[in-house]
Coordinates of C-alpha atoms in Angstrom, one line a residue:
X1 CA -22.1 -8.7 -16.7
X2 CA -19.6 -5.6 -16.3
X3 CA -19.4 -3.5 -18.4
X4 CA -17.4 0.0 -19.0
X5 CA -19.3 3.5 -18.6
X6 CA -18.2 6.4 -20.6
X7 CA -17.2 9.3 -17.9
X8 CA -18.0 12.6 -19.1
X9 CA -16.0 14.6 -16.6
X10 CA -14.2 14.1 -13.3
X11 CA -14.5 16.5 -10.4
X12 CA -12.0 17.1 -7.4
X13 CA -12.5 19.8 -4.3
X14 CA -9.0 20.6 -2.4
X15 CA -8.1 22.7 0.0
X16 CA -4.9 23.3 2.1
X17 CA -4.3 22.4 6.0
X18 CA -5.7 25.5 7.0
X19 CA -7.4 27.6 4.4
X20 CA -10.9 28.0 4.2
X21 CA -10.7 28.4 0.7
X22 CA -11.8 25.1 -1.4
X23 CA -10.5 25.1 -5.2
X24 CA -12.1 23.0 -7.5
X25 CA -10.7 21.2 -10.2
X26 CA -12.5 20.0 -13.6
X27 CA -11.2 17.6 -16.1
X28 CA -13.3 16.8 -19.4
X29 CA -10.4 15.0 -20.8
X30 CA -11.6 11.6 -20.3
X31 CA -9.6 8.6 -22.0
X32 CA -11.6 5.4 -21.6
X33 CA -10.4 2.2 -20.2
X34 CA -7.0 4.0 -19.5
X35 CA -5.7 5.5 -16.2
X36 CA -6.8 9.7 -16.0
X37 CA -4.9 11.5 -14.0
X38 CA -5.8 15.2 -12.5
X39 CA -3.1 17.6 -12.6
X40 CA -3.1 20.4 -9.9
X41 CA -0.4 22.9 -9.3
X42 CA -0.2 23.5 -5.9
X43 CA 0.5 26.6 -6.0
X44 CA -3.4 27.6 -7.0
X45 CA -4.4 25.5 -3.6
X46 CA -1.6 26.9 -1.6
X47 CA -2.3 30.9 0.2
X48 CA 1.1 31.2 0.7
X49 CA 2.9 29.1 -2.2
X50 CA 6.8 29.8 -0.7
X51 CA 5.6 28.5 2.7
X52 CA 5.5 24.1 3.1
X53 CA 3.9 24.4 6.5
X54 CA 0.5 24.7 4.9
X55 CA 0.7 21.3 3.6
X56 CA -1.4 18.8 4.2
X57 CA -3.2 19.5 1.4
X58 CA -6.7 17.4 1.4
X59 CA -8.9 15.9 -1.3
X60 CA -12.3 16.6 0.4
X61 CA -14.7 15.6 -2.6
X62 CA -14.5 13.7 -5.9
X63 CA -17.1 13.1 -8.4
X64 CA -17.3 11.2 -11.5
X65 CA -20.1 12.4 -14.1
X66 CA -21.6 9.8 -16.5
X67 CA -22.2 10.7 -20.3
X68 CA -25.9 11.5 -20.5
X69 CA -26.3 8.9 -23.4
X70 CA -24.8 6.0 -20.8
X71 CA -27.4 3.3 -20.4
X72 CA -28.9 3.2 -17.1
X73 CA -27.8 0.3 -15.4
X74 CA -25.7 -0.2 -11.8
X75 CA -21.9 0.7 -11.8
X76 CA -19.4 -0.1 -9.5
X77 CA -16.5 2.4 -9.8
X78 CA -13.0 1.5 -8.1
X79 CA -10.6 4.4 -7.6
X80 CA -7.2 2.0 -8.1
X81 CA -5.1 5.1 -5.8
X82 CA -4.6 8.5 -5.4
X83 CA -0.9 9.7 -5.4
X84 CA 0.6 13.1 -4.5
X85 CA 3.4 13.8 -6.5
X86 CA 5.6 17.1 -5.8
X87 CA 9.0 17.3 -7.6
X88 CA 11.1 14.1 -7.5
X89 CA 8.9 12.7 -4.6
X90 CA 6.5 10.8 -4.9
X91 CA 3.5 9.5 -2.3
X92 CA 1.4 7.0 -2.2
X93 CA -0.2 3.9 -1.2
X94 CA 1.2 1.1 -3.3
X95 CA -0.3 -2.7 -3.5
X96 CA 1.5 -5.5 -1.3
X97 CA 3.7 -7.4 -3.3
X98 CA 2.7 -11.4 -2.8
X99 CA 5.0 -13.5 -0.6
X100 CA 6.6 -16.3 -2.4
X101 CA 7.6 -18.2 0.6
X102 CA 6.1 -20.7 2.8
X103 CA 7.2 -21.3 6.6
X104 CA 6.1 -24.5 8.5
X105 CA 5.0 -26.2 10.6
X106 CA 3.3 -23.7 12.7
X107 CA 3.1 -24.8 15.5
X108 CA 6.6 -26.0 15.5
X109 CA 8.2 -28.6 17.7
X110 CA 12.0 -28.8 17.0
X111 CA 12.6 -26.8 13.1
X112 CA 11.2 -24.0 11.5
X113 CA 11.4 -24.9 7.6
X114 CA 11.5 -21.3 5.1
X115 CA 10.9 -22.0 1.9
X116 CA 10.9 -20.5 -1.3
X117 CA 12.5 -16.9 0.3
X118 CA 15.7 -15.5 -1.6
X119 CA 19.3 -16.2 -0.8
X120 CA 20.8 -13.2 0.8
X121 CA 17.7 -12.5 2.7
X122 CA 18.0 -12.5 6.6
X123 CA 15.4 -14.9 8.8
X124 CA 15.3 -13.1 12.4
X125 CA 13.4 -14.7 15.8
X126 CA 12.6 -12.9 17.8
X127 CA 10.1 -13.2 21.2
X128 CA 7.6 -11.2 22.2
X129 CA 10.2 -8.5 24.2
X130 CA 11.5 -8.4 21.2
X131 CA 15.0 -10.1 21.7
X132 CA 16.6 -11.9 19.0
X133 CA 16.5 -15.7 19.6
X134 CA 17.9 -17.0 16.3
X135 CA 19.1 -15.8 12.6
X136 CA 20.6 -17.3 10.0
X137 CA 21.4 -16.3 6.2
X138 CA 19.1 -17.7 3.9
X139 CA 20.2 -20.1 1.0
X140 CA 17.1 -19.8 -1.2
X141 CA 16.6 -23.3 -0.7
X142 CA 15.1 -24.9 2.2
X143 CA 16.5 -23.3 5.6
X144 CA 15.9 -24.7 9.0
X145 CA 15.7 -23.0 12.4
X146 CA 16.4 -24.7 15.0
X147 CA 13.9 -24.6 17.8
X148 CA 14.3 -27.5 20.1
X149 CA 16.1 -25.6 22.9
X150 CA 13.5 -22.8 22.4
X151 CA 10.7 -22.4 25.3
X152 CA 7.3 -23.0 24.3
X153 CA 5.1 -19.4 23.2
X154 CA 4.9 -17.1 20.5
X155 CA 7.2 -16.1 18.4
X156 CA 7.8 -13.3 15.6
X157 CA 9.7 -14.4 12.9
X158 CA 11.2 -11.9 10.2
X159 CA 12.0 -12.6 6.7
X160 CA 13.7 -9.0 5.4
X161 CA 10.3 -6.4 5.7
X162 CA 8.1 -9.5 5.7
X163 CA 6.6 -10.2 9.4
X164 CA 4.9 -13.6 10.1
X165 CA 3.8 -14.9 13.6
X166 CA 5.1 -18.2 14.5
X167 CA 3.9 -20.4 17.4
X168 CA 6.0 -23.1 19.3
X169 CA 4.6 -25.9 21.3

């Protein structure tokens, strides 16, 4: 059964591109069962703080300690992401967002059918050399792409940043 682990302190090493000089950052300040975030000025990692070309700036070891009066059973820890923040901008790696369309049938013979995808939103064809074969506007409804003049093979279609591969017969 899972269960949470009190975290008595969480441990970060850093260093910048090129410096052989590893800072180490300590945070006691534990909230459980809520996010905890390590804040780090950059300029303590940074030799030269006025000068950007140093950056990347690399996370080379993290480690969680357990409270000494956890019980002793297995953990499984998940680190959700790790985000670099620096002024206004932000970086970082973000989950997908879940398609709510649905394009069929694939293979194809004479129609593509989209469904489900937002009106306003672009459907593109496009073969393998990347020229555009069809496109139409998108109702929101159901949209048809007609096919039957296409040659059989693959196919790329593109719903705005949403890539599928489509196969014709």
């Amino acid at each position: 059964e899972p269960r949470d682990f009190p975290i008595q302190r969480i441990t970060a090493l850093m260093h910048a591109n090129n410096s052989t000089d590893i800072h180490s950052f300590v945070t006691n300040a534990i909230t459980a069962n809520q996010p905890n975030t390590i804040i780090i000025n950059v300029d303590s990692i940074m030799d030269h703080p006025n000068d950007i070309a140093v950056y990347p700036i690399r996370l080379d070891y993290i480690s969680f300690t357990l409270d000494v009066n956890a019980d002793k059973r297995e953990y499984t820890m998940a680190i959700d992401g790790i985000y670099l923040h620096y002024g206004k901008l932000s970086l970082g790696v973000r989950p997908a967002e879940e398609t709510t369309w649905s394009i069929y049938p694939n293979p194809a013979e004479d129609a593509l059918i989209i469904r489900g995808a937002n009106a306003g939103d672009r459907a593109v064809l496009y073969d393998l050399q990347g020229r555009v074969i069809a496109s139409i506007l998108l109702t929101g409804n159901e949209d048809l792409i007609d096919i039957q003049t296409v040659q059989s093979g693959q196919y790329i279609l593109k719903i705005n940043n949403n890539t599928t591969k489509v196969i014709k017969r």
